[in-house]
PDB file of C-alpha atoms and ligand atoms in Angstrom:
ATOM      1  CA  MET A  29     -19.443   0.821  88.379  1.00  0.00           C
ATOM      2  CA  ASN A  30     -17.823   3.747  85.679  1.00  0.00           C
ATOM      3  CA  ARG A  31     -20.836   4.284  83.493  1.00  0.00           C
ATOM      4  CA  SER A  32     -18.313   5.420  80.368  1.00  0.00           C
ATOM      5  CA  ARG A  33     -17.350   1.693  80.643  1.00  0.00           C
ATOM      6  CA  ARG A  34     -18.296  -1.623  78.797  1.00  0.00           C
ATOM      7  CA  VAL A  35     -19.808  -3.887  81.033  1.00  0.00           C
ATOM      8  CA  VAL A  36     -18.866  -7.656  79.872  1.00  0.00           C
ATOM      9  CA  ALA A  37     -20.336 -10.711  81.181  1.00  0.00           C
ATOM     10  CA  VAL A  38     -18.892 -14.005  79.836  1.00  0.00           C
ATOM     11  CA  THR A  39     -21.270 -17.107  80.229  1.00  0.00           C
ATOM     12  CA  ARG A  40     -20.843 -20.506  78.391  1.00  0.00           C
ATOM     13  CA  PRO A  41     -24.559 -22.673  77.922  1.00  0.00           C
ATOM     14  CA  PRO A  42     -25.049 -26.464  79.535  1.00  0.00           C
ATOM     15  CA  THR A  43     -24.905 -29.146  77.111  1.00  0.00           C
ATOM     16  CA  GLU A  44     -26.120 -33.180  77.780  1.00  0.00           C
ATOM     17  CA  ALA A  45     -23.087 -33.616  80.297  1.00  0.00           C
ATOM     18  CA  LEU A  46     -24.626 -31.516  82.724  1.00  0.00           C
ATOM     19  CA  ALA A  47     -26.508 -34.652  84.129  1.00  0.00           C
ATOM     20  CA  ARG A  48     -22.403 -35.959  84.837  1.00  0.00           C
ATOM     21  CA  CYS A  49     -22.119 -32.565  87.273  1.00  0.00           C
ATOM     22  CA  GLU A  50     -19.993 -32.588  89.835  1.00  0.00           C
ATOM     23  CA  LEU A  51     -21.929 -32.907  93.202  1.00  0.00           C
ATOM     24  CA  THR A  52     -20.806 -32.382  96.764  1.00  0.00           C
ATOM     25  CA  HIS A  53     -23.913 -30.935  99.144  1.00  0.00           C
ATOM     26  CA  LEU A  54     -26.969 -32.304  96.694  1.00  0.00           C
ATOM     27  CA  ASP A  55     -28.384 -35.587  95.469  1.00  0.00           C
ATOM     28  CA  ARG A  56     -28.555 -36.504  91.932  1.00  0.00           C
ATOM     29  CA  GLN A  57     -31.779 -35.945  89.918  1.00  0.00           C
ATOM     30  CA  PRO A  58     -32.110 -36.423  86.460  1.00  0.00           C
ATOM     31  CA  ILE A  59     -31.722 -32.952  84.678  1.00  0.00           C
ATOM     32  CA  ASP A  60     -34.250 -31.664  82.120  1.00  0.00           C
ATOM     33  CA  ILE A  61     -31.530 -29.920  79.440  1.00  0.00           C
ATOM     34  CA  ALA A  62     -33.500 -28.182  76.907  1.00  0.00           C
ATOM     35  CA  LEU A  63     -35.746 -26.781  80.540  1.00  0.00           C
ATOM     36  CA  ALA A  64     -31.513 -25.960  81.686  1.00  0.00           C
ATOM     37  CA  LEU A  65     -30.838 -24.123  78.371  1.00  0.00           C
ATOM     38  CA  ALA A  66     -34.429 -22.142  77.983  1.00  0.00           C
ATOM     39  CA  GLN A  67     -33.423 -20.631  81.435  1.00  0.00           C
ATOM     40  CA  HIS A  68     -29.829 -20.424  80.935  1.00  0.00           C
ATOM     41  CA  ARG A  69     -30.664 -18.442  78.110  1.00  0.00           C
ATOM     42  CA  ALA A  70     -33.253 -16.004  80.499  1.00  0.00           C
ATOM     43  CA  TYR A  71     -30.564 -15.489  82.738  1.00  0.00           C
ATOM     44  CA  GLU A  72     -28.117 -14.748  79.913  1.00  0.00           C
ATOM     45  CA  ALA A  73     -31.325 -11.839  78.462  1.00  0.00           C
ATOM     46  CA  CYS A  74     -31.561 -10.839  82.018  1.00  0.00           C
ATOM     47  CA  LEU A  75     -27.653  -9.384  82.121  1.00  0.00           C
ATOM     48  CA  ALA A  76     -27.761  -7.942  78.541  1.00  0.00           C
ATOM     49  CA  ARG A  77     -30.996  -6.062  79.859  1.00  0.00           C
ATOM     50  CA  LEU A  78     -29.422  -4.779  82.657  1.00  0.00           C
ATOM     51  CA  GLY A  79     -26.741  -3.857  80.123  1.00  0.00           C
ATOM     52  CA  ALA A  80     -24.140  -5.982  80.406  1.00  0.00           C
ATOM     53  CA  GLU A  81     -22.273  -7.455  77.022  1.00  0.00           C
ATOM     54  CA  VAL A  82     -23.044 -10.940  76.945  1.00  0.00           C
ATOM     55  CA  MET A  83     -19.619 -13.486  75.892  1.00  0.00           C
ATOM     56  CA  SER A  84     -21.115 -16.582  74.702  1.00  0.00           C
ATOM     57  CA  LEU A  85     -18.434 -19.266  75.439  1.00  0.00           C
ATOM     58  CA  PRO A  86     -18.605 -21.879  72.807  1.00  0.00           C
ATOM     59  CA  PRO A  87     -20.206 -25.300  74.546  1.00  0.00           C
ATOM     60  CA  GLU A  88     -18.006 -27.594  75.724  1.00  0.00           C
ATOM     61  CA  PRO A  89     -19.972 -31.516  75.832  1.00  0.00           C
ATOM     62  CA  ASP A  90     -17.719 -33.338  76.897  1.00  0.00           C
ATOM     63  CA  LEU A  91     -17.061 -30.581  80.091  1.00  0.00           C
ATOM     64  CA  PRO A  92     -19.964 -31.477  82.034  1.00  0.00           C
ATOM     65  CA  ASP A  93     -19.617 -28.242  84.538  1.00  0.00           C
ATOM     66  CA  ALA A  94     -18.127 -26.056  82.236  1.00  0.00           C
ATOM     67  CA  VAL A  95     -21.573 -23.267  82.395  1.00  0.00           C
ATOM     68  CA  PHE A  96     -20.232 -22.764  85.723  1.00  0.00           C
ATOM     69  CA  VAL A  97     -17.266 -20.409  84.280  1.00  0.00           C
ATOM     70  CA  GLU A  98     -16.846 -18.489  87.944  1.00  0.00           C
ATOM     71  CA  ASP A  99     -14.969 -21.170  88.527  1.00  0.00           C
ATOM     72  CA  VAL A 100     -12.017 -21.016  86.189  1.00  0.00           C
ATOM     73  CA  ALA A 101     -11.485 -17.047  86.401  1.00  0.00           C
ATOM     74  CA  VAL A 102     -11.464 -14.167  88.241  1.00  0.00           C
ATOM     75  CA  VAL A 103     -11.134 -10.924  86.851  1.00  0.00           C
ATOM     76  CA  LEU A 104      -9.618  -8.619  88.752  1.00  0.00           C
ATOM     77  CA  ASP A 105      -9.357  -4.091  87.207  1.00  0.00           C
ATOM     78  CA  ARG A 106      -5.849  -5.145  85.904  1.00  0.00           C
ATOM     79  CA  VAL A 107      -5.723  -9.116  85.864  1.00  0.00           C
ATOM     80  CA  ALA A 108      -7.487 -11.895  84.894  1.00  0.00           C
ATOM     81  CA  ILE A 109      -6.852 -15.160  87.230  1.00  0.00           C
ATOM     82  CA  ILE A 110      -7.146 -18.297  86.041  1.00  0.00           C
ATOM     83  CA  THR A 111      -7.586 -20.682  88.659  1.00  0.00           C
ATOM     84  CA  ARG A 112      -7.305 -24.434  89.735  1.00  0.00           C
ATOM     85  CA  PRO A 113     -10.258 -25.518  90.336  1.00  0.00           C
ATOM     86  CA  GLY A 114     -10.543 -28.003  92.981  1.00  0.00           C
ATOM     87  CA  ALA A 115     -12.573 -30.948  90.916  1.00  0.00           C
ATOM     88  CA  PRO A 116      -9.845 -32.312  88.241  1.00  0.00           C
ATOM     89  CA  SER A 117     -12.745 -32.951  85.979  1.00  0.00           C
ATOM     90  CA  ARG A 118     -12.843 -29.116  86.431  1.00  0.00           C
ATOM     91  CA  ARG A 119      -9.281 -28.527  84.929  1.00  0.00           C
ATOM     92  CA  ARG A 120      -9.585 -28.305  80.832  1.00  0.00           C
ATOM     93  CA  GLU A 121     -12.292 -25.439  81.375  1.00  0.00           C
ATOM     94  CA  ARG A 122      -9.497 -23.691  81.588  1.00  0.00           C
ATOM     95  CA  ALA A 123      -8.092 -23.523  78.116  1.00  0.00           C
ATOM     96  CA  SER A 124     -11.227 -21.987  76.937  1.00  0.00           C
ATOM     97  CA  THR A 125     -11.835 -19.206  78.934  1.00  0.00           C
ATOM     98  CA  ALA A 126      -8.281 -17.965  79.492  1.00  0.00           C
ATOM     99  CA  ALA A 127      -8.149 -17.933  75.428  1.00  0.00           C
ATOM    100  CA  ALA A 128     -11.081 -15.057  75.454  1.00  0.00           C
ATOM    101  CA  LEU A 129     -10.082 -13.661  78.550  1.00  0.00           C
ATOM    102  CA  LYS A 130      -6.556 -12.652  76.883  1.00  0.00           C
ATOM    103  CA  ALA A 131      -8.402 -10.354  75.119  1.00  0.00           C
ATOM    104  CA  PHE A 132      -9.558  -7.816  77.966  1.00  0.00           C
ATOM    105  CA  ARG A 133      -6.180  -8.297  80.392  1.00  0.00           C
ATOM    106  CA  SER A 134      -3.285  -9.594  81.309  1.00  0.00           C
ATOM    107  CA  VAL A 135      -3.292 -12.942  82.177  1.00  0.00           C
ATOM    108  CA  GLN A 136      -2.010 -15.196  85.502  1.00  0.00           C
ATOM    109  CA  HIS A 137      -2.250 -18.800  86.110  1.00  0.00           C
ATOM    110  CA  VAL A 138      -2.357 -20.577  89.749  1.00  0.00           C
ATOM    111  CA  ALA A 139      -0.204 -22.969  89.993  1.00  0.00           C
ATOM    112  CA  ALA A 140      -0.189 -26.781  91.091  1.00  0.00           C
ATOM    113  CA  PRO A 141      -0.536 -28.104  93.138  1.00  0.00           C
ATOM    114  CA  ALA A 142      -3.114 -24.703  94.315  1.00  0.00           C
ATOM    115  CA  MET A 143      -6.555 -25.369  94.338  1.00  0.00           C
ATOM    116  CA  LEU A 144      -8.323 -22.641  94.027  1.00  0.00           C
ATOM    117  CA  ASP A 145     -12.279 -21.998  92.355  1.00  0.00           C
ATOM    118  CA  GLY A 146     -13.373 -18.917  91.665  1.00  0.00           C
ATOM    119  CA  GLY A 147     -16.612 -19.318  93.236  1.00  0.00           C
ATOM    120  CA  ASP A 148     -14.554 -18.554  96.360  1.00  0.00           C
ATOM    121  CA  VAL A 149     -13.663 -15.278  95.560  1.00  0.00           C
ATOM    122  CA  LEU A 150     -15.848 -12.926  96.845  1.00  0.00           C
ATOM    123  CA  CYS A 151     -13.771  -8.969  95.396  1.00  0.00           C
ATOM    124  CA  VAL A 152     -15.143  -5.770  97.808  1.00  0.00           C
ATOM    125  CA  GLY A 153     -13.586  -3.265  96.384  1.00  0.00           C
ATOM    126  CA  LYS A 154      -9.601  -3.585  97.273  1.00  0.00           C
ATOM    127  CA  VAL A 155     -10.308  -7.024  99.509  1.00  0.00           C
ATOM    128  CA  LEU A 156     -10.242 -10.024  98.665  1.00  0.00           C
ATOM    129  CA  TYR A 157     -12.199 -12.622 100.658  1.00  0.00           C
ATOM    130  CA  VAL A 158     -11.734 -16.131 100.127  1.00  0.00           C
ATOM    131  CA  GLY A 159     -13.223 -19.462 101.280  1.00  0.00           C
ATOM    132  CA  ARG A 160     -11.441 -22.423 102.247  1.00  0.00           C
ATOM    133  CA  SER A 161     -13.026 -25.284 101.036  1.00  0.00           C
ATOM    134  CA  THR A 162     -13.564 -28.744  99.735  1.00  0.00           C
ATOM    135  CA  ARG A 163     -12.903 -26.726  96.699  1.00  0.00           C
ATOM    136  CA  THR A 164     -10.652 -24.223  97.887  1.00  0.00           C
ATOM    137  CA  ASP A 165      -6.822 -24.943  99.577  1.00  0.00           C
ATOM    138  CA  ALA A 166      -3.997 -22.677 101.613  1.00  0.00           C
ATOM    139  CA  ALA A 167      -2.259 -23.217  98.722  1.00  0.00           C
ATOM    140  CA  GLY A 168      -4.561 -21.856  97.094  1.00  0.00           C
ATOM    141  CA  ILE A 169      -5.230 -18.802  98.778  1.00  0.00           C
ATOM    142  CA  ALA A 170      -1.324 -18.185  98.921  1.00  0.00           C
ATOM    143  CA  GLU A 171      -1.609 -18.146  94.980  1.00  0.00           C
ATOM    144  CA  LEU A 172      -4.947 -15.731  95.300  1.00  0.00           C
ATOM    145  CA  GLU A 173      -2.414 -12.961  97.122  1.00  0.00           C
ATOM    146  CA  ARG A 174       0.976 -13.565  95.487  1.00  0.00           C
ATOM    147  CA  ILE A 175      -1.179 -12.905  91.978  1.00  0.00           C
ATOM    148  CA  ALA A 176      -3.655 -10.013  93.276  1.00  0.00           C
ATOM    149  CA  ALA A 177      -1.107  -8.163  95.872  1.00  0.00           C
ATOM    150  CA  PRO A 178       0.734  -6.858  93.442  1.00  0.00           C
ATOM    151  CA  PHE A 179      -2.305  -4.788  92.426  1.00  0.00           C
ATOM    152  CA  GLY A 180      -3.276  -3.468  95.838  1.00  0.00           C
ATOM    153  CA  TYR A 181      -5.500  -5.969  96.929  1.00  0.00           C
ATOM    154  CA  VAL A 182      -5.904  -7.750  99.998  1.00  0.00           C
ATOM    155  CA  VAL A 183      -6.490 -11.352 100.764  1.00  0.00           C
ATOM    156  CA  ARG A 184      -8.718 -13.060 104.459  1.00  0.00           C
ATOM    157  CA  PRO A 185      -9.774 -15.944 103.865  1.00  0.00           C
ATOM    158  CA  VAL A 186     -12.731 -17.393 105.693  1.00  0.00           C
ATOM    159  CA  ALA A 187     -13.801 -20.397 106.198  1.00  0.00           C
ATOM    160  CA  VAL A 188     -16.434 -22.318 104.254  1.00  0.00           C
ATOM    161  CA  THR A 189     -18.296 -25.515 105.963  1.00  0.00           C
ATOM    162  CA  GLY A 190     -21.628 -26.093 105.022  1.00  0.00           C
ATOM    163  CA  CYS A 191     -21.614 -25.066 100.875  1.00  0.00           C
ATOM    164  CA  LEU A 192     -19.852 -25.357  98.373  1.00  0.00           C
ATOM    165  CA  HIS A 193     -18.473 -22.480  97.676  1.00  0.00           C
ATOM    166  CA  LEU A 194     -18.180 -18.875  99.721  1.00  0.00           C
ATOM    167  CA  LYS A 195     -20.051 -17.252  97.826  1.00  0.00           C
ATOM    168  CA  SER A 196     -22.924 -20.305  98.045  1.00  0.00           C
ATOM    169  CA  ALA A 197     -23.286 -17.958 101.274  1.00  0.00           C
ATOM    170  CA  CYS A 198     -21.853 -14.927 100.887  1.00  0.00           C
ATOM    171  CA  SER A 199     -22.542 -12.138  98.199  1.00  0.00           C
ATOM    172  CA  TYR A 200     -22.175  -8.189  97.454  1.00  0.00           C
ATOM    173  CA  VAL A 201     -25.491  -6.776  96.983  1.00  0.00           C
ATOM    174  CA  GLY A 202     -23.773  -2.777  97.105  1.00  0.00           C
ATOM    175  CA  ASP A 203     -23.083  -0.057  98.875  1.00  0.00           C
ATOM    176  CA  GLY A 204     -21.449  -1.639 100.969  1.00  0.00           C
ATOM    177  CA  MET A 205     -23.739  -4.947 102.577  1.00  0.00           C
ATOM    178  CA  LEU A 206     -23.000  -8.704 101.710  1.00  0.00           C
ATOM    179  CA  LEU A 207     -26.069 -11.154 101.627  1.00  0.00           C
ATOM    180  CA  VAL A 208     -24.824 -13.699 104.171  1.00  0.00           C
ATOM    181  CA  ASN A 209     -25.805 -16.837 105.616  1.00  0.00           C
ATOM    182  CA  ARG A 210     -24.182 -17.055 109.073  1.00  0.00           C
ATOM    183  CA  ASN A 211     -24.288 -20.682 108.826  1.00  0.00           C
ATOM    184  CA  TRP A 212     -22.695 -22.578 106.475  1.00  0.00           C
ATOM    185  CA  ILE A 213     -19.111 -20.269 107.017  1.00  0.00           C
ATOM    186  CA  ASP A 214     -17.053 -17.831 109.653  1.00  0.00           C
ATOM    187  CA  ALA A 215     -19.603 -14.738 109.354  1.00  0.00           C
ATOM    188  CA  ALA A 216     -16.656 -13.358 111.687  1.00  0.00           C
ATOM    189  CA  ALA A 217     -14.311 -13.010 108.689  1.00  0.00           C
ATOM    190  CA  VAL A 218     -16.089 -10.823 106.612  1.00  0.00           C
ATOM    191  CA  GLN A 219     -17.891  -8.454 109.626  1.00  0.00           C
ATOM    192  CA  GLU A 220     -15.824  -5.566 108.841  1.00  0.00           C
ATOM    193  CA  GLU A 221     -18.839  -5.170 106.113  1.00  0.00           C
ATOM    194  CA  GLN A 222     -22.046  -4.675 106.195  1.00  0.00           C
ATOM    195  CA  LEU A 223     -23.828  -7.919 107.063  1.00  0.00           C
ATOM    196  CA  VAL A 224     -27.323  -9.005 105.955  1.00  0.00           C
ATOM    197  CA  ASP A 225     -28.865 -11.891 107.147  1.00  0.00           C
ATOM    198  CA  VAL A 226     -30.751 -13.814 104.500  1.00  0.00           C
ATOM    199  CA  PRO A 227     -33.902 -14.182 106.028  1.00  0.00           C
ATOM    200  CA  PRO A 228     -34.946 -17.794 107.715  1.00  0.00           C
ATOM    201  CA  GLY A 229     -36.095 -20.298 105.699  1.00  0.00           C
ATOM    202  CA  GLU A 230     -34.045 -19.282 101.845  1.00  0.00           C
ATOM    203  CA  PRO A 231     -29.942 -20.191 103.495  1.00  0.00           C
ATOM    204  CA  HIS A 232     -29.595 -20.958  99.521  1.00  0.00           C
ATOM    205  CA  ALA A 233     -30.672 -17.652  99.233  1.00  0.00           C
ATOM    206  CA  ALA A 234     -27.082 -15.673 100.000  1.00  0.00           C
ATOM    207  CA  ASN A 235     -25.830 -16.356  96.656  1.00  0.00           C
ATOM    208  CA  THR A 236     -26.364 -13.037  94.224  1.00  0.00           C
ATOM    209  CA  LEU A 237     -24.822 -11.409  91.799  1.00  0.00           C
ATOM    210  CA  MET A 238     -24.996  -7.814  90.768  1.00  0.00           C
ATOM    211  CA  VAL A 239     -25.068  -6.475  87.405  1.00  0.00           C
ATOM    212  CA  GLY A 240     -24.472  -1.846  87.869  1.00  0.00           C
ATOM    213  CA  ASP A 241     -26.354  -0.949  90.711  1.00  0.00           C
ATOM    214  CA  THR A 242     -29.212  -4.161  89.696  1.00  0.00           C
ATOM    215  CA  VAL A 243     -28.697  -6.983  92.382  1.00  0.00           C
ATOM    216  CA  VAL A 244     -29.759 -10.815  90.186  1.00  0.00           C
ATOM    217  CA  ALA A 245     -31.356 -13.352  92.498  1.00  0.00           C
ATOM    218  CA  ALA A 246     -32.790 -16.582  91.776  1.00  0.00           C
ATOM    219  CA  VAL A 247     -36.671 -16.711  91.842  1.00  0.00           C
ATOM    220  CA  GLY A 248     -38.250 -19.028  94.702  1.00  0.00           C
ATOM    221  CA  PHE A 249     -36.743 -16.417  97.815  1.00  0.00           C
ATOM    222  CA  PRO A 250     -39.030 -13.531  98.182  1.00  0.00           C
ATOM    223  CA  ARG A 251     -38.577 -12.995 101.751  1.00  0.00           C
ATOM    224  CA  THR A 252     -35.003 -12.303 100.591  1.00  0.00           C
ATOM    225  CA  VAL A 253     -36.064  -9.774  97.824  1.00  0.00           C
ATOM    226  CA  ALA A 254     -38.885  -7.936 100.207  1.00  0.00           C
ATOM    227  CA  LEU A 255     -35.415  -7.675 102.221  1.00  0.00           C
ATOM    228  CA  LEU A 256     -33.248  -6.095 100.000  1.00  0.00           C
ATOM    229  CA  GLU A 257     -35.894  -4.102  98.670  1.00  0.00           C
ATOM    230  CA  ARG A 258     -36.430  -2.779 101.762  1.00  0.00           C
ATOM    231  CA  LEU A 259     -33.036  -1.635 102.119  1.00  0.00           C
ATOM    232  CA  GLY A 260     -33.002   0.416  98.835  1.00  0.00           C
ATOM    233  CA  ARG A 261     -31.309  -2.333  96.630  1.00  0.00           C
ATOM    234  CA  THR A 262     -33.215  -2.703  92.506  1.00  0.00           C
ATOM    235  CA  VAL A 263     -34.020  -6.872  92.742  1.00  0.00           C
ATOM    236  CA  GLU A 264     -34.341  -8.493  89.006  1.00  0.00           C
ATOM    237  CA  THR A 265     -35.306 -12.127  89.348  1.00  0.00           C
ATOM    238  CA  VAL A 266     -34.510 -15.390  87.506  1.00  0.00           C
ATOM    239  CA  GLU A 267     -35.561 -18.747  87.300  1.00  0.00           C
ATOM    240  CA  LEU A 268     -33.117 -21.198  87.825  1.00  0.00           C
ATOM    241  CA  SER A 269     -34.510 -24.175  89.252  1.00  0.00           C
ATOM    242  CA  GLU A 270     -32.985 -26.320  86.821  1.00  0.00           C
ATOM    243  CA  LEU A 271     -29.732 -25.411  86.903  1.00  0.00           C
ATOM    244  CA  ARG A 272     -29.649 -25.287  90.955  1.00  0.00           C
ATOM    245  CA  LYS A 273     -29.964 -29.415  90.611  1.00  0.00           C
ATOM    246  CA  ALA A 274     -26.509 -29.013  89.249  1.00  0.00           C
ATOM    247  CA  GLU A 275     -25.165 -27.152  92.602  1.00  0.00           C
ATOM    248  CA  ALA A 276     -25.494 -24.311  90.091  1.00  0.00           C
ATOM    249  CA  GLY A 277     -25.493 -20.358  92.040  1.00  0.00           C
ATOM    250  CA  GLY A 278     -26.679 -17.308  89.861  1.00  0.00           C
ATOM    251  CA  SER A 279     -22.822 -16.083  89.998  1.00  0.00           C
ATOM    252  CA  CYS A 280     -21.411 -19.067  88.886  1.00  0.00           C
ATOM    253  CA  MET A 281     -22.330 -18.915  85.781  1.00  0.00           C
ATOM    254  CA  SER A 282     -20.957 -15.545  84.674  1.00  0.00           C
ATOM    255  CA  VAL A 283     -17.904 -13.497  85.012  1.00  0.00           C
ATOM    256  CA  ILE A 284     -18.776  -9.655  84.771  1.00  0.00           C
ATOM    257  CA  PHE A 285     -16.662  -7.092  84.708  1.00  0.00           C
ATOM    258  CA  GLU A 286     -15.446  -3.382  82.891  1.00  0.00           C
ATOM    259  CA  VAL A 287     -13.684  -2.852  80.128  1.00  0.00           C
TER     260      VAL A 287
HETATM  261  N1  LIG B 321     -21.456 -28.925  90.035  1.00  0.00           N
HETATM  262  C1  LIG B 321     -21.072 -27.509  89.909  1.00  0.00           C
HETATM  263  C2  LIG B 321     -19.772 -27.715  90.900  1.00  0.00           C
HETATM  264  O1  LIG B 321     -19.489 -28.761  91.721  1.00  0.00           O
HETATM  265  O2  LIG B 321     -18.606 -27.078  90.738  1.00  0.00           O
END
């Protein structure tokens, strides 16, 4: 990360509507919204402590999944791509996010009928790994390539078989390493990177995010944290237990970029 530049983290608080969120791999459980909000505030505080300027978008009380801002925008060095989420209920999340990102990047839009969720897009340098999932289809991958290729990015599809998004099973943890759960994605598609397997018993631990040089991981995966620390990573943990009932991962609640 270039330390002379600012780091912005776009977030949005959850609302009572989270009780009606989309669920794909989980059964619905009651969500304590006060607790989810408290965990979200602590998540934002962690990003701020690590040096990000947190830009909290207004709540969207009619849009259950609007807290998961990552899915509607992919911010690259010179362009912000507004996606077309695979879940129709999520498409109205885009307008306010696009308006906010206009202050930082030129904005381009994935065109209908393509489907692309930002949670399926993992940027490693100039490579965009993109999950082919229940939320992202071949047309969405083609749209990502159409918009990103002129800026020098290469797009590489990855089959997602056991989880919601590519980043549910694979995240960049610095120094050329990807933390990965090979049971949920076709890991052969990312094997050019140095792969670090999540320890047995912690399949959900592969979703992390980086702020500066620090890996932010969810509480509850001690073997993964110990593994990352042995690999020289600095790790911060945040409690996401209530938000996880809405099929959340740490990465999906922010869009982080330099300005
Ligand atoms: N609840 C997160 C999603 O399904 O998009």
